[in-house]
Amino acid sequence: MTAEEPLPRPLDHLVLPTASLETARQRLTALGFTVAPAGVHPFGTENACVFFADGTYLEPLAVADDREAREQARLGNAFVARDAVYRYRRGEEGFSALAFGTKDARSDHADFRGEGVSGGDILDFSRPFTDAAGNTGTASFRLAFAADLRAPDIFFFTCQRIGAPKVDRAALQSHRNGATGIASVVLSARFPFEYASIVLMAAEVPMTEPSTGPDVRIAAANAVIDMVDNERLASRFGLDPIDHAGLHARAICFSVADLAKVASLLNAAEISYDIREGRLVVPPAPGQGAAFVFEEKS
């Protein structure tokens, strides 16, 4: 990589629509994750995040005020508008978006518009944040959106942290299952290479000629985005294909130190799983919109 080429963006977080934050909290806690207190957005949605030591996090997302969310979507809020489209098409439980970290969302927005992949107007907002000890602060963000019209069931955005609350996340980043971060994300399509360009642009990975084979692997700064076809999706993760065309977010792979510990925890919670290629795969369930895959990392 030459000095002129930008570095890939880091994966920041993943958006998991859910019908109920309480259901998500119960499910994620049973899976061995520590779930943060609820955070309320100023546009009708709310979350209960799972934070990791590598700086990434999961964002289970519920609609707290449907009337407000609809009004904000009408006024051009791309985040709630795309969430609404996902719920209309795919239901209340799922995996809708990948967010990448950025230092300049305004510049990203201009780039997305210039390339014809803008997913909507830039969004600035703040929300309260509470740590495990009950200390509060204000988190502020600026988002720039990218989307492919051929793939309405997924969108991407860059997330600039304008103001970080001065609270201690250490307790929230410690999980009973030993998860330390997101190792990779699995997307599926009939022909993955057809959608590689939007992922490359969102992650700011240099545009090279993508593979026309069954897999496309894109390395963000801190995680891998694996794009697989339906056959690989079934053989590697035991997941059925989605019937219609497009790109779909299907699985999240977590790094853990001890896979046996995870298996013991899931057995105690009576949560079913498969072992595939040395990885532990938990199928999607209410409150857990994607397959969760645990990989042992030394």
Coordinates of C-alpha atoms in Angstrom, one line a residue:
M1 CA 0.0 0.0 0.0
T2 CA 1.4 3.4 -1.0
A3 CA 1.4 6.5 1.2
E4 CA -1.3 8.0 -1.0
E5 CA -3.7 5.2 -0.5
P6 CA -6.1 5.5 2.5
L7 CA -6.0 3.0 5.3
P8 CA -9.0 0.7 5.6
R9 CA -11.6 1.9 8.1
P10 CA -12.1 -0.1 11.3
L11 CA -15.4 -1.9 11.9
D12 CA -17.2 0.2 14.6
H13 CA -20.5 -1.6 15.3
L14 CA -23.3 -3.8 13.9
V15 CA -27.0 -3.0 14.0
L16 CA -29.4 -5.8 15.0
P17 CA -33.1 -4.8 14.8
T18 CA -35.2 -6.5 17.5
A19 CA -38.9 -6.3 18.5
S20 CA -38.0 -5.9 22.1
L21 CA -34.9 -4.7 24.0
E22 CA -35.9 -6.9 26.9
T23 CA -35.9 -10.0 24.7
A24 CA -32.6 -9.0 23.3
R25 CA -31.1 -8.4 26.8
Q26 CA -32.3 -11.8 28.0
R27 CA -31.0 -13.6 25.0
L28 CA -27.6 -11.9 24.9
T29 CA -27.2 -12.3 28.7
A30 CA -27.9 -16.1 28.3
L31 CA -25.3 -16.2 25.6
G32 CA -22.7 -14.9 28.1
F33 CA -22.6 -11.2 27.0
T34 CA -22.7 -8.2 29.3
V35 CA -25.4 -5.8 28.0
A36 CA -25.2 -2.1 28.7
P37 CA -28.1 -0.1 30.1
A38 CA -30.6 1.1 27.5
G39 CA -29.7 4.2 25.4
V40 CA -32.5 6.3 24.0
H41 CA -32.1 8.0 20.6
P42 CA -33.7 11.4 19.9
F43 CA -35.5 10.0 16.9
G44 CA -37.7 7.2 18.3
T45 CA -35.4 4.2 18.6
E46 CA -33.4 2.8 21.5
N47 CA -30.6 0.3 22.0
A48 CA -28.9 -1.9 24.6
C49 CA -25.3 -2.4 23.3
V50 CA -22.7 -5.1 23.9
F51 CA -19.2 -3.5 24.0
F52 CA -16.0 -5.3 23.3
A53 CA -12.4 -4.7 24.4
D54 CA -11.3 -4.3 20.7
G55 CA -13.5 -1.2 20.4
T56 CA -16.3 -2.8 18.4
Y57 CA -19.9 -3.3 19.6
L58 CA -23.3 -4.8 18.9
E59 CA -26.3 -2.5 18.7
P60 CA -29.6 -4.3 19.3
L61 CA -32.1 -1.7 18.1
A62 CA -35.8 -1.4 19.0
V63 CA -38.4 1.1 18.1
A64 CA -39.4 3.0 21.3
D65 CA -41.7 5.6 19.8
D66 CA -43.2 4.5 16.5
R67 CA -44.9 7.8 15.8
E68 CA -41.6 9.8 16.4
A69 CA -39.6 7.3 14.3
R70 CA -42.0 7.6 11.4
E71 CA -42.0 11.4 11.6
Q72 CA -38.2 11.5 11.7
A73 CA -38.0 9.2 8.7
R74 CA -40.4 11.5 6.8
L75 CA -38.1 14.4 7.6
G76 CA -35.1 12.6 6.1
N77 CA -33.5 10.7 8.9
A78 CA -31.8 7.9 7.0
F79 CA -31.1 5.7 10.0
V80 CA -34.7 5.3 11.1
A81 CA -36.0 5.2 7.5
R82 CA -33.7 2.3 6.6
D83 CA -34.5 0.6 9.8
A84 CA -38.2 0.8 8.9
V85 CA -37.6 -0.6 5.4
Y86 CA -35.7 -3.5 6.9
R87 CA -38.5 -4.3 9.4
Y88 CA -41.1 -4.1 6.7
R89 CA -39.2 -6.4 4.4
R90 CA -37.5 -8.8 6.8
G91 CA -39.4 -8.6 10.1
E92 CA -38.7 -7.3 13.5
E93 CA -35.6 -9.5 14.2
G94 CA -32.4 -9.4 12.1
F95 CA -29.1 -7.9 11.1
S96 CA -29.4 -4.7 9.0
A97 CA -26.3 -2.6 9.0
L98 CA -22.5 -2.4 9.3
A99 CA -20.9 0.8 10.7
F100 CA -17.3 1.7 10.2
G101 CA -15.3 4.2 12.2
T102 CA -14.2 7.5 10.6
K103 CA -12.6 10.7 11.5
D104 CA -14.5 12.8 9.0
A105 CA -18.1 11.7 8.2
R106 CA -18.7 14.9 6.1
S107 CA -15.9 13.9 3.8
D108 CA -17.3 10.4 3.6
H109 CA -20.7 11.7 2.7
A110 CA -19.3 13.8 -0.1
D111 CA -17.4 10.7 -1.4
F112 CA -20.5 8.5 -1.2
R113 CA -22.5 11.1 -3.1
G114 CA -19.8 11.5 -5.7
E115 CA -19.8 7.7 -6.3
G116 CA -23.6 7.5 -6.5
V117 CA -24.0 5.3 -3.4
S118 CA -25.2 7.8 -0.8
G119 CA -27.8 6.2 1.5
G120 CA -29.2 9.5 2.7
D121 CA -28.4 12.8 4.4
I122 CA -25.7 13.1 7.0
L123 CA -27.0 12.6 10.5
D124 CA -25.8 14.4 13.7
F125 CA -27.2 13.4 17.1
S126 CA -26.4 12.9 20.7
R127 CA -27.8 10.6 23.4
P128 CA -27.2 9.9 27.1
F129 CA -24.8 7.0 28.0
T130 CA -24.7 5.1 31.3
D131 CA -21.9 2.8 32.4
A132 CA -22.2 -0.3 34.5
A133 CA -21.8 1.7 37.7
G134 CA -24.6 4.1 36.8
N135 CA -22.3 7.0 35.8
T136 CA -23.8 9.1 32.9
G137 CA -22.4 11.1 30.1
T138 CA -23.4 12.3 26.6
A139 CA -22.3 10.5 23.4
S140 CA -22.4 12.5 20.2
F141 CA -22.1 11.0 16.7
R142 CA -22.1 12.0 13.0
L143 CA -23.1 9.4 10.5
A144 CA -22.7 9.2 6.7
F145 CA -24.7 6.5 4.8
A146 CA -23.9 4.3 1.8
A147 CA -26.3 1.8 0.2
D148 CA -26.8 -0.2 -3.0
L149 CA -30.3 0.0 -4.5
R150 CA -30.0 -3.7 -5.5
A151 CA -29.6 -4.7 -1.8
P152 CA -32.4 -3.1 0.2
D153 CA -32.0 -5.5 3.2
I154 CA -28.6 -4.0 4.2
F155 CA -27.0 -0.6 4.5
F156 CA -23.6 0.8 5.6
F157 CA -22.5 3.9 7.4
T158 CA -19.5 5.6 8.8
C159 CA -19.6 6.7 12.4
Q160 CA -17.6 9.7 13.7
R161 CA -17.6 10.0 17.4
I162 CA -17.9 13.7 18.0
G163 CA -18.1 13.6 21.8
A164 CA -17.2 10.6 23.9
P165 CA -18.6 10.4 27.4
K166 CA -16.1 10.2 30.3
V167 CA -17.4 7.0 31.7
D168 CA -15.7 3.6 32.4
R169 CA -16.6 0.9 29.9
A170 CA -14.3 -1.7 31.4
A171 CA -17.0 -3.6 33.2
L172 CA -19.2 -3.6 30.1
Q173 CA -16.4 -5.0 28.0
S174 CA -16.0 -8.1 30.2
H175 CA -18.1 -11.1 29.2
R176 CA -18.8 -14.4 30.8
N177 CA -18.3 -16.2 27.5
G178 CA -14.8 -14.6 27.1
A179 CA -15.6 -12.7 23.9
T180 CA -13.0 -10.0 23.3
G181 CA -14.2 -8.6 19.9
I182 CA -15.7 -9.1 16.5
A183 CA -13.3 -11.2 14.3
S184 CA -15.4 -11.2 11.2
V185 CA -18.9 -10.6 9.7
V186 CA -20.5 -12.9 7.1
L187 CA -22.6 -11.5 4.3
S188 CA -24.3 -13.7 1.7
A189 CA -25.6 -13.3 -1.9
R190 CA -26.2 -15.5 -4.8
F191 CA -23.1 -13.9 -6.5
P192 CA -21.1 -12.1 -3.8
F193 CA -18.7 -10.4 -6.2
E194 CA -21.6 -8.4 -7.6
Y195 CA -21.9 -6.5 -4.3
A196 CA -18.2 -6.2 -3.4
S197 CA -17.9 -2.6 -4.5
I198 CA -20.3 -1.1 -1.9
V199 CA -18.5 -3.0 0.9
L200 CA -15.1 -1.9 -0.3
M201 CA -16.2 1.7 -0.4
A202 CA -17.8 1.6 3.0
A203 CA -14.7 0.0 4.5
E204 CA -12.4 2.3 2.4
V205 CA -10.5 -0.6 1.1
P206 CA -8.7 0.1 -2.2
M207 CA -10.8 -0.8 -5.2
T208 CA -9.2 -3.9 -6.8
E209 CA -10.8 -6.3 -9.2
P210 CA -12.9 -8.6 -6.9
S211 CA -12.8 -12.3 -7.2
T212 CA -15.6 -13.8 -9.3
G213 CA -15.6 -17.0 -7.3
P214 CA -17.9 -18.1 -4.5
D215 CA -16.2 -16.0 -1.8
V216 CA -15.0 -12.4 -1.4
R217 CA -12.9 -11.5 1.6
I218 CA -12.5 -7.8 2.5
A219 CA -10.1 -6.8 5.3
A220 CA -11.2 -3.8 7.3
A221 CA -8.7 -2.3 9.8
N222 CA -9.7 -4.6 12.6
A223 CA -12.1 -7.3 11.2
V224 CA -12.8 -9.3 8.1
I225 CA -15.9 -9.0 6.0
D226 CA -16.6 -12.4 4.4
M227 CA -19.0 -12.4 1.5
V228 CA -20.1 -16.0 0.6
D229 CA -22.6 -17.6 -1.7
N230 CA -25.5 -19.7 -0.6
E231 CA -23.7 -23.1 -0.8
R232 CA -20.8 -21.8 1.5
L233 CA -23.4 -20.2 3.8
A234 CA -25.0 -23.6 4.3
S235 CA -21.9 -25.7 4.6
R236 CA -19.9 -23.4 6.9
F237 CA -22.7 -22.1 9.1
G238 CA -25.8 -24.3 8.6
L239 CA -27.9 -21.3 7.4
D240 CA -30.6 -21.4 4.8
P241 CA -30.3 -18.9 1.9
I242 CA -32.7 -16.0 1.7
D243 CA -35.0 -16.6 -1.3
H244 CA -34.8 -13.3 -3.0
A245 CA -31.8 -11.6 -4.6
G246 CA -29.6 -9.0 -2.9
L247 CA -27.0 -8.9 -0.2
H248 CA -27.8 -10.0 3.3
A249 CA -26.0 -9.8 6.7
R250 CA -26.1 -13.3 8.2
A251 CA -23.5 -14.1 10.9
I252 CA -21.1 -12.5 13.4
C253 CA -17.9 -14.2 14.4
F254 CA -16.5 -13.5 17.9
S255 CA -13.0 -14.1 19.2
V256 CA -12.9 -16.1 22.5
A257 CA -10.0 -17.6 24.4
D258 CA -11.7 -20.9 25.4
L259 CA -14.3 -22.5 23.2
A260 CA -15.0 -25.2 25.8
K261 CA -16.0 -22.5 28.2
V262 CA -18.5 -21.1 25.7
A263 CA -19.9 -24.6 25.1
S264 CA -20.3 -25.2 28.8
L265 CA -22.1 -21.9 29.3
L266 CA -24.5 -22.6 26.4
N267 CA -25.2 -26.1 27.7
A268 CA -26.1 -24.7 31.1
A269 CA -28.4 -22.2 29.4
E270 CA -29.9 -25.0 27.2
I271 CA -29.0 -23.0 24.1
S272 CA -28.5 -25.2 21.0
Y273 CA -25.5 -24.9 18.8
D274 CA -23.4 -26.7 16.2
I275 CA -19.7 -27.3 15.8
R276 CA -18.6 -26.5 12.3
E277 CA -15.0 -26.4 11.1
G278 CA -13.8 -26.0 14.7
R279 CA -16.2 -23.1 15.4
L280 CA -19.3 -23.0 17.6
V281 CA -22.3 -21.7 15.7
V282 CA -25.5 -20.5 17.5
P283 CA -28.4 -20.1 15.0
P284 CA -30.4 -16.8 15.1
A285 CA -33.2 -16.5 17.6
P286 CA -35.5 -13.6 18.9
G287 CA -33.2 -11.0 20.4
Q288 CA -30.2 -12.4 18.4
G289 CA -30.9 -11.4 14.8
A290 CA -27.8 -13.2 13.2
A291 CA -26.0 -16.4 13.7
F292 CA -23.4 -16.0 16.4
V293 CA -20.1 -17.8 15.7
F294 CA -17.5 -18.3 18.4
E295 CA -13.9 -18.8 17.3
E296 CA -11.0 -19.7 19.6
K297 CA -8.1 -17.2 19.3
S298 CA -4.8 -17.6 21.1

